[in-house]
Amino acid sequence: MYELLIILAERFSIIALLAFVLSKAEFFKKIIYNSRVTKKDLLLTMVIFGVIGIAGTYIGVPIKDAIANSRVVGPMVAGLIGGPLVGLGAGLIAGVHRFFLGGFTAMSCGISTILEGFSGGLIRKYYKGEHVPWELAFVAGFIGEAVQMLIILATARPFSQALELVDIVGLPMMIVNATGIAVFMVIIKSVFDEKEQISAVQAKIALDIASKTLPYLRKGLNEESAQKTAEIILACTNVSAVAITNRKKILAHVGIASDHHKVGMPLLTHATKETIKTGEIRIAKSKDEIGCLYEDCPLSSAVIVPLFKYDKLVGTLKLYKGGNKSRNNVISNTEIELAKGLGHLISYQLEIADAEYQRKLATEAKLEALQAQINPHFLFNALNTVISFIRTKPDKARELLINLSEYFRHNLKNVGKYVTIEQELNNINAYLYIEKARFGDKLNVEQDIDKSVLSYYMPSFILQPIVENAVKHGIIPKGEGGNIKIKIKDEKNYINFCVEDNGIGINKKEQENLLKEGFGKGVGIGLYNVNERLTTIFCKDCSLMVESKENIGTKVSFKIPKTYLKKDDVYEKIESINY
């Protein structure tokens, strides 16, 4: 028995080698991955594993008019990877072959082979995992071979000869064949793991490329963004060239063949035109399939992936191999899968860029609408002040109107834009000049400004409504007047703004609803608009903070990150955090 065990194990090594070779076949990988398996693939699997079963018979050891063999390995593995139909088909091929070889166990072995192939398929059907683990495969093989021994005892005659045969071959075949089936499943798992590793590498490369290309693609698909994207992809991969096109022309081509695949030229290759026409991925494995118009083009293989934006085809991404005869110039499956992933990522980025652009337009429209609400709020107060001086002090009224016109000329020019803090303060001073003309000594203003922040930028018309509320709803109702203090301080990463008055204050109920849309009249209107602009442009951390006590005064403050207010790149940085 021990010698038979060794012999069977040695002979099974031939099948193990065949299993390793088979694991490299594309149709075999598709079945393992459950990836678009065709009827042809299933039929091919049945035949190949049926032949493996036949090979297991021929390399078996003849014993007492029977054969100690590894026939069952092929059909059961076929079932474990392909399901009941595949296992049954492979079992029929190997089982019928065994039946026609003859011998007193011909019928028994033929039936058991078919049953074991089918039982392997049932395990695959009802097992919920992605692949059957080798431990389960070993148990299934061991039990399957035990059942075969029982079938031999039940059907083979004479019984005494069958019993003697089972006594000799039973345990060795159960151990070797169960081990063989387990080994087959280990090899299959290695194929699956290989795909997982490749997918992980592809994902890492794709994410790395995505993070590097996002700043360029958020500007949309144009020659500049396409050139940067193609350069990044070429640097991160082992392809020979990368190209990006729109529907009509080349937007970028880096790597070999860039001497004739030039930016701005119409599409040159037949394969690209076909992808544009059909909207489907195209794989070209030769120069002829690429179809470049230039006879000496060094590009020898390619994968062309369509790029979409909201299901509309807008261009292509192309990865090429070629040029160097000392290396493999055929585009690999790994590079094809990577190209597919990059195509999806770039398409998503283009959609995001479009969505961000639409959001930018909507945000600008919202800011202009808010500014339009604020400007009349000040205008009516200013005109009332001018009216009060027209008869008694016409020269003063004229001076006020000049200041008012300059003030509005500046604000209309800078709707939705950014001005320096110094410019914003000049506008506030123009406003206060008008208000002081009206209220005289009742209004006192103190300013505590860090000169270091005056050149930083801020959204226009942010401080004026806060100062206006302090004057109109804090100081003036007090009767005897009061003081307003404007503070702008440099505090490391932020610039802090604060407007404080010693006016009548705000009651608790009003404070709770102060920054809500549609709340009341007066103080709430201006502050709500200002708060909306701050949170829309920056973030919630930059919202207004209001502290107030009745008959003591009110303090309104907010902060803006200095990072986004530097004068040299304010617009680019502001847009980068909002749009």
Coordinates of C-alpha atoms in Angstrom, one line a residue:
M1 CA 0.0 0.0 0.0
Y2 CA 2.8 2.4 0.9
E3 CA 4.7 1.7 -2.4
L4 CA 1.5 2.3 -4.4
L5 CA 1.0 5.6 -2.6
I6 CA 4.5 6.7 -3.6
I7 CA 4.0 5.6 -7.2
L8 CA 0.7 7.4 -7.5
A9 CA 2.1 10.6 -6.0
E10 CA 5.1 10.5 -8.5
R11 CA 2.8 10.0 -11.5
F12 CA 0.4 12.7 -10.4
S13 CA 3.3 15.2 -10.7
I14 CA 2.7 15.1 -14.4
I15 CA -0.8 16.3 -14.0
A16 CA 0.3 18.9 -11.5
L17 CA 2.7 20.3 -14.2
L18 CA -0.1 20.3 -16.7
A19 CA -2.2 22.2 -14.2
F20 CA 0.5 24.9 -13.9
V21 CA 0.7 25.3 -17.7
L22 CA -3.1 25.4 -17.9
S23 CA -3.3 28.2 -15.3
K24 CA -1.6 30.5 -17.8
A25 CA -4.3 30.0 -20.5
E26 CA -6.6 33.0 -21.0
F27 CA -9.8 31.0 -21.2
F28 CA -8.9 29.3 -17.9
K29 CA -8.3 32.6 -16.3
K30 CA -11.7 33.9 -17.5
I31 CA -13.5 31.0 -15.9
I32 CA -11.6 31.5 -12.6
Y33 CA -12.4 35.3 -12.7
N34 CA -16.0 34.7 -13.8
S35 CA -15.3 37.3 -16.5
R36 CA -17.5 37.1 -19.7
V37 CA -17.3 33.3 -20.0
T38 CA -18.6 32.1 -23.3
K39 CA -20.1 28.7 -24.2
K40 CA -17.0 28.0 -26.2
D41 CA -14.9 28.6 -23.0
L42 CA -17.1 26.2 -21.0
L43 CA -16.9 23.5 -23.8
L44 CA -13.2 23.9 -24.0
T45 CA -12.9 23.5 -20.2
M46 CA -15.0 20.3 -20.3
V47 CA -12.8 18.8 -23.1
I48 CA -9.5 19.8 -21.5
F49 CA -10.4 18.5 -18.0
G50 CA -11.9 15.4 -19.6
V51 CA -8.6 14.8 -21.3
I52 CA -6.8 15.4 -18.0
G53 CA -9.0 12.7 -16.6
I54 CA -8.1 10.3 -19.5
A55 CA -4.4 11.1 -18.8
G56 CA -5.0 10.2 -15.2
T57 CA -6.2 6.8 -16.4
Y58 CA -3.2 6.2 -18.6
I59 CA -0.6 7.1 -16.0
G60 CA -2.3 4.9 -13.5
V61 CA -0.9 1.7 -12.1
P62 CA -2.5 -1.6 -13.3
I63 CA -3.6 -3.8 -10.4
K64 CA -5.6 -7.0 -10.6
D65 CA -7.4 -6.3 -13.9
A66 CA -8.1 -2.7 -12.7
I67 CA -6.2 0.6 -12.6
A68 CA -5.1 2.6 -9.5
N69 CA -5.3 6.1 -11.1
S70 CA -5.8 9.9 -10.8
R71 CA -8.6 10.0 -13.3
V72 CA -11.1 11.7 -11.0
V73 CA -8.9 14.8 -10.5
G74 CA -9.7 16.3 -13.9
P75 CA -13.6 16.0 -13.7
M76 CA -13.8 17.1 -10.1
V77 CA -11.6 20.1 -10.6
A78 CA -13.7 21.0 -13.7
G79 CA -16.8 21.0 -11.5
L80 CA -15.2 22.9 -8.7
I81 CA -14.2 25.8 -11.1
G82 CA -16.9 25.6 -13.7
G83 CA -20.1 24.3 -12.0
P84 CA -22.3 21.2 -12.5
L85 CA -22.5 21.3 -16.3
V86 CA -18.7 21.6 -16.8
G87 CA -18.0 18.9 -14.2
L88 CA -20.6 16.5 -15.7
G89 CA -19.2 17.0 -19.2
A90 CA -15.6 16.4 -18.1
G91 CA -16.8 13.4 -16.1
L92 CA -18.6 11.9 -19.1
I93 CA -15.6 12.2 -21.3
A94 CA -13.2 10.6 -18.8
G95 CA -15.8 8.1 -17.5
V96 CA -17.0 6.9 -20.9
H97 CA -13.3 6.5 -22.0
R98 CA -12.7 4.4 -18.9
F99 CA -15.8 2.2 -19.6
F100 CA -14.5 1.3 -23.0
L101 CA -11.1 0.3 -21.7
G102 CA -12.9 -2.7 -20.1
G103 CA -12.0 -4.7 -17.0
F104 CA -14.3 -5.9 -14.2
T105 CA -14.4 -2.3 -12.7
A106 CA -15.1 -0.5 -16.0
M107 CA -18.8 0.2 -15.2
S108 CA -18.0 1.2 -11.5
C109 CA -15.2 3.5 -12.4
G110 CA -17.1 5.1 -15.3
I111 CA -20.1 5.9 -13.1
S112 CA -18.0 7.1 -10.2
T113 CA -16.0 9.5 -12.5
I114 CA -19.2 11.0 -13.8
L115 CA -20.7 11.4 -10.3
E116 CA -17.5 13.0 -8.9
G117 CA -17.3 15.5 -11.7
F118 CA -21.0 16.4 -11.1
S119 CA -20.6 16.6 -7.3
G120 CA -17.7 19.0 -7.7
G121 CA -20.0 21.2 -9.8
L122 CA -22.6 21.1 -7.1
I123 CA -20.1 22.3 -4.5
R124 CA -19.1 25.2 -6.8
K125 CA -22.7 26.1 -7.3
Y126 CA -23.7 26.3 -3.6
Y127 CA -20.4 27.6 -2.2
K128 CA -20.7 31.3 -1.6
G129 CA -17.1 32.3 -1.9
E130 CA -15.2 33.5 -5.0
H131 CA -13.3 30.2 -5.3
V132 CA -13.5 26.9 -3.5
P133 CA -10.7 26.7 -0.8
W134 CA -8.2 23.8 -1.1
E135 CA -9.3 22.4 2.3
L136 CA -12.8 22.0 1.1
A137 CA -11.5 20.5 -2.2
F138 CA -9.4 18.0 -0.3
V139 CA -12.4 16.8 1.8
A140 CA -14.6 16.6 -1.4
G141 CA -11.9 14.6 -3.2
F142 CA -11.4 12.3 -0.2
I143 CA -15.1 11.6 0.2
G144 CA -15.6 11.3 -3.6
E145 CA -12.9 8.6 -3.8
A146 CA -14.5 6.8 -0.8
V147 CA -17.8 6.8 -2.6
Q148 CA -16.0 5.4 -5.7
M149 CA -14.7 2.5 -3.5
L150 CA -18.2 1.9 -2.3
I151 CA -19.5 1.9 -5.9
I152 CA -16.9 -0.7 -6.8
L153 CA -17.9 -2.9 -3.9
A154 CA -21.5 -2.5 -4.8
T155 CA -21.3 -3.1 -8.6
A156 CA -18.1 -4.9 -9.5
R157 CA -18.1 -8.7 -9.6
P158 CA -16.8 -11.0 -8.3
F159 CA -17.2 -9.3 -5.0
S160 CA -14.1 -11.0 -3.5
Q161 CA -11.9 -9.5 -6.2
A162 CA -13.5 -6.1 -5.8
L163 CA -13.0 -6.3 -2.0
E164 CA -9.3 -7.2 -2.5
L165 CA -8.8 -4.4 -5.0
V166 CA -10.4 -1.8 -2.7
D167 CA -8.2 -3.0 0.2
I168 CA -5.1 -2.4 -1.9
V169 CA -5.9 0.9 -3.8
G170 CA -8.6 2.5 -1.6
L171 CA -6.6 4.5 0.9
P172 CA -3.7 5.4 -1.5
M173 CA -6.2 6.7 -4.2
M174 CA -8.2 8.6 -1.6
I175 CA -5.1 10.3 -0.2
V176 CA -3.3 11.0 -3.5
N177 CA -6.4 12.1 -5.5
A178 CA -7.7 14.3 -2.7
T179 CA -4.3 15.9 -2.4
G180 CA -4.1 16.3 -6.2
I181 CA -7.5 18.1 -6.3
A182 CA -6.3 20.3 -3.4
V183 CA -3.1 21.1 -5.3
F184 CA -5.1 22.0 -8.3
M185 CA -7.2 24.5 -6.3
V186 CA -4.0 26.0 -4.7
I187 CA -2.8 26.6 -8.3
I188 CA -6.1 28.2 -9.1
K189 CA -6.0 30.4 -6.0
S190 CA -2.5 31.5 -7.1
V191 CA -4.0 32.6 -10.4
F192 CA -6.7 34.5 -8.6
D193 CA -4.2 36.1 -6.2
E194 CA -2.0 37.1 -9.1
K195 CA -4.9 39.0 -10.5
E196 CA -5.6 40.6 -7.1
Q197 CA -1.9 41.7 -6.9
I198 CA -2.0 43.1 -10.5
S199 CA -5.3 44.9 -9.7
A200 CA -3.7 46.4 -6.5
V201 CA -0.7 47.6 -8.5
Q202 CA -3.0 49.0 -11.2
A203 CA -5.1 50.7 -8.6
K204 CA -2.1 52.3 -7.0
I205 CA -0.7 53.5 -10.3
A206 CA -4.1 54.8 -11.4
L207 CA -4.8 56.6 -8.1
D208 CA -1.3 58.1 -8.2
I209 CA -1.9 59.3 -11.8
A210 CA -5.4 60.6 -10.8
S211 CA -4.0 62.7 -7.9
K212 CA -1.3 64.2 -10.1
T213 CA -3.6 65.0 -13.1
L214 CA -6.6 66.3 -11.1
P215 CA -5.2 69.9 -10.9
Y216 CA -4.9 70.0 -14.7
L217 CA -8.1 68.1 -15.7
R218 CA -10.3 70.3 -13.4
K219 CA -9.7 72.9 -16.1
G220 CA -11.4 70.6 -18.7
L221 CA -10.0 68.7 -21.7
N222 CA -7.8 71.0 -23.7
E223 CA -4.3 71.0 -25.1
E224 CA -2.6 72.2 -21.9
S225 CA -4.4 69.8 -19.6
A226 CA -4.0 66.9 -22.1
Q227 CA -0.3 67.5 -22.4
K228 CA 0.3 67.5 -18.6
T229 CA -1.9 64.4 -18.2
A230 CA -0.1 62.5 -21.0
E231 CA 3.3 63.4 -19.5
I232 CA 2.3 62.1 -16.1
I233 CA 0.9 58.8 -17.4
L234 CA 4.1 58.2 -19.5
A235 CA 6.3 58.8 -16.4
C236 CA 4.2 56.5 -14.3
T237 CA 4.0 53.5 -16.7
N238 CA 6.2 51.4 -19.0
V239 CA 4.5 52.3 -22.2
S240 CA 6.3 53.9 -25.1
A241 CA 3.9 56.7 -25.8
V242 CA 0.7 58.3 -24.5
A243 CA -1.7 60.3 -26.5
I244 CA -5.0 62.1 -25.8
T245 CA -7.4 63.4 -28.4
N246 CA -10.7 65.0 -28.7
R247 CA -13.2 63.9 -31.3
K248 CA -11.4 65.6 -34.2
K249 CA -7.7 66.3 -33.4
I250 CA -4.7 65.4 -31.3
L251 CA -4.5 67.3 -28.0
A252 CA -1.3 65.7 -26.8
H253 CA 1.2 63.0 -27.8
V254 CA 4.3 62.3 -25.7
G255 CA 6.9 59.6 -26.3
I256 CA 7.9 57.9 -29.5
A257 CA 6.3 59.0 -32.8
S258 CA 5.8 62.5 -31.5
D259 CA 7.6 63.8 -34.6
H260 CA 4.6 63.2 -36.7
H261 CA 1.8 62.7 -34.1
K262 CA 1.7 66.5 -33.4
V263 CA -0.7 68.6 -31.3
G264 CA -3.4 70.2 -33.3
M265 CA -3.2 67.7 -36.2
P266 CA -6.3 65.7 -37.3
L267 CA -6.6 62.1 -36.0
L268 CA -4.0 60.0 -37.8
T269 CA -4.7 56.4 -36.9
H270 CA -7.5 54.2 -38.2
A271 CA -7.9 52.5 -34.7
T272 CA -8.6 55.9 -33.1
K273 CA -11.2 56.8 -35.7
E274 CA -12.9 53.5 -35.0
T275 CA -13.0 54.2 -31.3
I276 CA -14.4 57.6 -31.9
K277 CA -17.0 56.1 -34.2
T278 CA -18.1 53.2 -32.0
G279 CA -17.3 54.5 -28.5
E280 CA -15.7 51.1 -27.7
I281 CA -12.2 50.2 -26.4
R282 CA -10.0 49.0 -29.2
I283 CA -6.8 46.9 -28.9
A284 CA -4.4 47.0 -31.8
K285 CA -1.7 44.3 -31.7
S286 CA 0.2 45.3 -34.8
K287 CA 1.1 48.4 -36.9
D288 CA -1.5 47.4 -39.4
E289 CA -4.2 47.4 -36.8
I290 CA -3.1 50.8 -35.5
G291 CA -3.3 52.1 -39.0
C292 CA -1.1 55.1 -38.8
L293 CA -0.9 57.2 -42.0
Y294 CA 2.9 57.4 -41.7
E295 CA 4.7 54.3 -43.2
D296 CA 7.7 54.4 -40.9
C297 CA 5.7 55.0 -37.7
P298 CA 7.4 53.1 -34.8
L299 CA 4.2 52.4 -32.9
S300 CA 3.6 48.7 -33.0
S301 CA 0.7 48.1 -30.6
A302 CA -1.9 50.1 -28.7
V303 CA -4.9 50.3 -26.5
I304 CA -7.4 53.1 -27.3
V305 CA -9.9 53.9 -24.6
P306 CA -12.9 56.3 -25.2
L307 CA -13.3 59.2 -22.8
F308 CA -16.8 60.3 -21.8
K309 CA -18.4 63.2 -20.1
Y310 CA -22.0 62.5 -19.0
D311 CA -22.2 59.6 -21.4
K312 CA -21.1 61.8 -24.3
L313 CA -17.9 60.7 -26.0
V314 CA -15.4 63.6 -25.9
G315 CA -12.1 62.0 -26.9
T316 CA -9.7 59.1 -26.4
L317 CA -6.8 58.0 -24.3
K318 CA -4.1 55.9 -26.0
L319 CA -1.3 53.9 -24.6
Y320 CA 1.3 52.7 -27.2
K321 CA 4.1 50.2 -27.3
G322 CA 6.9 50.2 -29.9
G323 CA 10.2 51.6 -31.0
N324 CA 12.7 49.4 -29.2
K325 CA 13.3 46.0 -30.7
S326 CA 15.1 44.7 -27.6
R327 CA 12.0 44.7 -25.6
N328 CA 8.4 43.4 -25.8
N329 CA 6.5 45.8 -28.0
V330 CA 3.1 44.2 -27.6
I331 CA 0.7 46.0 -25.2
S332 CA 0.2 43.7 -22.2
N333 CA -3.0 42.7 -20.5
T334 CA -1.9 44.7 -17.4
E335 CA -1.5 47.8 -19.5
I336 CA -4.8 47.2 -21.2
E337 CA -6.6 47.0 -17.8
L338 CA -4.7 50.0 -16.6
A339 CA -5.8 52.0 -19.7
K340 CA -9.4 51.0 -19.0
G341 CA -9.1 52.2 -15.4
L342 CA -7.4 55.5 -16.4
G343 CA -10.1 56.1 -19.0
H344 CA -12.8 55.8 -16.3
L345 CA -10.9 58.1 -13.9
I346 CA -10.2 60.7 -16.5
S347 CA -13.9 60.6 -17.6
Y348 CA -14.9 61.1 -14.0
Q349 CA -12.5 64.0 -13.6
L350 CA -13.9 65.7 -16.7
E351 CA -17.4 65.4 -15.2
I352 CA -16.2 66.8 -11.9
A353 CA -14.5 69.7 -13.7
D354 CA -17.7 70.5 -15.5
A355 CA -19.7 70.2 -12.3
E356 CA -17.2 72.5 -10.6
Y357 CA -17.4 75.0 -13.4
Q358 CA -21.2 75.0 -13.2
R359 CA -21.0 75.4 -9.5
K360 CA -18.6 78.3 -9.9
L361 CA -21.1 80.1 -12.2
A362 CA -23.9 79.5 -9.8
T363 CA -21.8 80.7 -6.9
E364 CA -20.8 83.9 -8.7
A365 CA -24.5 84.5 -9.6
K366 CA -25.4 84.0 -5.9
L367 CA -22.7 86.4 -4.8
E368 CA -23.9 89.0 -7.2
A369 CA -27.5 88.5 -6.1
L370 CA -26.4 89.0 -2.4
Q371 CA -24.4 92.0 -3.3
A372 CA -27.4 93.5 -5.1
Q373 CA -29.4 93.1 -1.9
I374 CA -26.7 94.9 0.2
N375 CA -26.0 97.9 -2.1
P376 CA -29.6 99.2 -2.0
H377 CA -29.6 98.8 1.8
F378 CA -26.8 101.3 2.0
L379 CA -28.0 103.5 -0.8
F380 CA -31.3 104.4 0.8
N381 CA -29.7 105.4 4.0
A382 CA -27.1 107.5 2.2
L383 CA -29.6 109.3 0.1
N384 CA -31.7 110.1 3.1
T385 CA -28.6 111.7 4.6
V386 CA -27.9 113.7 1.5
I387 CA -31.6 114.9 1.3
S388 CA -31.3 116.2 4.8
F389 CA -28.5 118.6 3.7
I390 CA -29.8 119.8 0.4
R391 CA -31.6 122.8 1.7
T392 CA -29.5 123.7 4.7
K393 CA -26.0 122.9 3.5
P394 CA -26.0 122.4 -0.3
D395 CA -22.2 122.4 -0.5
K396 CA -22.1 119.6 2.1
A397 CA -24.8 117.8 0.1
R398 CA -22.7 118.1 -3.0
E399 CA -19.6 116.8 -1.3
L400 CA -21.6 113.9 0.1
L401 CA -23.0 113.0 -3.4
I402 CA -19.5 113.1 -4.9
N403 CA -18.3 110.7 -2.2
L404 CA -21.4 108.5 -2.7
S405 CA -20.9 108.3 -6.4
E406 CA -17.2 107.4 -6.0
Y407 CA -18.3 104.8 -3.4
F408 CA -20.8 103.1 -5.7
R409 CA -18.5 103.4 -8.8
H410 CA -16.0 101.4 -6.8
N411 CA -18.5 98.8 -5.6
L412 CA -20.2 98.3 -8.9
K413 CA -16.8 97.7 -10.5
N414 CA -15.9 95.1 -7.9
V415 CA -19.1 93.1 -7.6
G416 CA -18.2 89.6 -6.6
K417 CA -14.5 90.4 -6.8
Y418 CA -11.7 90.8 -4.2
V419 CA -10.2 94.0 -3.0
T420 CA -7.4 94.8 -0.6
I421 CA -8.3 95.3 3.0
E422 CA -7.1 98.9 2.6
Q423 CA -9.6 99.4 -0.3
E424 CA -12.3 97.9 1.9
L425 CA -11.4 100.3 4.7
N426 CA -11.5 103.3 2.3
N427 CA -15.1 102.4 1.3
I428 CA -16.0 102.1 5.0
N429 CA -14.5 105.5 5.7
A430 CA -16.6 106.9 2.8
Y431 CA -19.7 105.4 4.4
L432 CA -18.8 106.7 7.8
Y433 CA -18.2 110.2 6.3
I434 CA -21.8 110.2 5.1
E435 CA -23.1 108.9 8.4
K436 CA -21.1 111.3 10.5
A437 CA -22.4 114.1 8.4
R438 CA -25.9 113.0 9.5
F439 CA -25.4 112.2 13.2
G440 CA -22.5 114.5 14.1
D441 CA -20.9 114.0 17.5
K442 CA -23.3 111.1 18.4
L443 CA -21.1 108.8 16.3
N444 CA -17.5 108.2 17.3
V445 CA -15.3 105.7 15.4
E446 CA -12.0 104.2 16.5
Q447 CA -9.8 102.0 14.3
D448 CA -7.2 99.5 15.4
I449 CA -5.6 98.1 12.2
D450 CA -2.4 96.1 11.8
K451 CA -0.7 97.7 8.8
S452 CA 0.8 94.4 7.8
V453 CA -2.6 93.1 6.6
L454 CA -3.5 96.1 4.4
S455 CA -2.2 94.5 1.2
Y456 CA -4.1 91.3 1.7
Y457 CA -7.2 90.7 -0.3
M458 CA -10.7 90.0 0.9
P459 CA -14.2 89.7 -0.7
S460 CA -15.5 93.2 -1.4
F461 CA -18.3 94.7 0.6
I462 CA -18.0 92.5 3.7
L463 CA -17.2 94.9 6.5
Q464 CA -19.4 97.8 5.4
P465 CA -22.8 96.1 6.3
I466 CA -21.4 95.1 9.7
V467 CA -20.3 98.7 10.4
E468 CA -23.7 100.0 9.1
N469 CA -25.6 97.7 11.4
A470 CA -23.5 98.9 14.3
V471 CA -24.3 102.5 13.4
K472 CA -28.0 102.1 12.5
H473 CA -29.1 99.5 15.0
G474 CA -26.6 99.9 17.8
I475 CA -25.6 103.5 18.3
I476 CA -28.3 105.7 16.8
P477 CA -31.2 104.1 18.8
K478 CA -29.3 104.8 21.9
G479 CA -30.2 108.5 21.8
E480 CA -27.0 109.9 23.3
G481 CA -24.9 108.1 20.6
G482 CA -21.8 106.0 21.2
N483 CA -18.6 104.5 20.0
I484 CA -17.7 102.0 17.3
K485 CA -14.4 100.2 17.2
I486 CA -13.1 98.5 14.1
K487 CA -10.3 96.0 14.7
I488 CA -8.3 94.1 12.0
K489 CA -5.5 92.0 13.4
D490 CA -2.9 89.7 12.0
E491 CA -2.9 86.3 13.9
K492 CA -0.6 83.8 12.2
N493 CA -2.7 81.8 9.8
Y494 CA -5.8 84.1 9.9
I495 CA -6.8 87.7 9.7
N496 CA -9.4 88.5 12.4
F497 CA -12.0 91.2 11.8
C498 CA -14.1 92.7 14.6
V499 CA -16.6 95.5 14.8
E500 CA -17.7 96.4 18.3
D501 CA -20.1 99.0 19.6
N502 CA -21.5 100.1 22.9
G503 CA -25.0 100.5 21.6
I504 CA -28.4 99.1 22.7
G505 CA -27.4 95.5 22.1
I506 CA -29.6 92.6 20.8
N507 CA -32.0 90.6 22.9
K508 CA -31.5 86.8 23.2
K509 CA -34.5 85.9 21.0
E510 CA -33.2 88.0 18.1
Q511 CA -29.7 86.6 18.5
E512 CA -30.9 83.1 18.1
N513 CA -32.4 83.9 14.7
L514 CA -30.1 86.7 13.7
L515 CA -28.3 84.8 10.9
K516 CA -31.3 82.9 9.5
E517 CA -32.7 83.7 6.1
G518 CA -35.8 85.9 6.1
F519 CA -35.5 86.9 9.7
G520 CA -37.2 90.1 10.5
K521 CA -36.0 93.5 9.3
G522 CA -33.0 95.7 10.0
V523 CA -30.0 94.2 11.6
G524 CA -30.6 90.6 10.4
I525 CA -30.8 91.5 6.7
G526 CA -27.2 92.8 6.3
L527 CA -25.6 90.2 8.7
Y528 CA -27.4 87.3 7.0
N529 CA -26.0 88.3 3.6
V530 CA -22.5 88.8 4.9
N531 CA -22.5 85.4 6.6
E532 CA -23.8 83.7 3.5
R533 CA -20.9 85.2 1.5
L534 CA -18.3 84.2 4.0
T535 CA -19.5 80.6 4.3
T536 CA -20.0 80.3 0.5
I537 CA -16.6 81.7 -0.4
F538 CA -14.6 80.1 2.5
C539 CA -16.1 77.6 5.0
K540 CA -18.3 77.4 8.0
D541 CA -15.4 78.2 10.3
C542 CA -15.3 81.7 8.8
S543 CA -18.9 82.5 9.6
L544 CA -19.9 85.5 11.7
M545 CA -19.7 85.3 15.5
V546 CA -22.1 87.6 17.2
E547 CA -21.9 88.5 20.9
S548 CA -24.4 90.9 22.4
K549 CA -25.9 92.1 25.6
E550 CA -28.9 94.4 25.9
N551 CA -27.9 98.0 26.9
I552 CA -24.2 97.1 26.8
G553 CA -23.3 96.6 23.2
T554 CA -22.6 94.2 20.3
K555 CA -19.5 92.5 19.0
V556 CA -19.5 91.0 15.5
S557 CA -16.3 89.2 14.4
F558 CA -15.1 86.7 11.7
K559 CA -11.8 85.4 10.4
I560 CA -10.4 84.7 7.0
P561 CA -7.5 82.3 6.3
K562 CA -4.4 84.3 5.2
T563 CA -3.3 81.4 2.9
Y564 CA -6.1 82.4 0.4
L565 CA -5.7 86.1 0.6
K566 CA -2.1 86.8 -0.7
K567 CA -2.2 89.5 -3.2
D568 CA -0.1 87.6 -5.9
D569 CA -2.4 84.6 -6.4
V570 CA -5.6 85.5 -4.6
Y571 CA -7.9 84.6 -7.5
E572 CA -6.3 81.3 -8.2
K573 CA -6.3 80.3 -4.5
I574 CA -9.8 81.5 -3.9
E575 CA -11.2 79.5 -6.8
S576 CA -9.2 76.4 -5.8
I577 CA -11.0 76.2 -2.4
N578 CA -14.5 77.0 -3.7
Y579 CA -14.9 75.8 -7.3

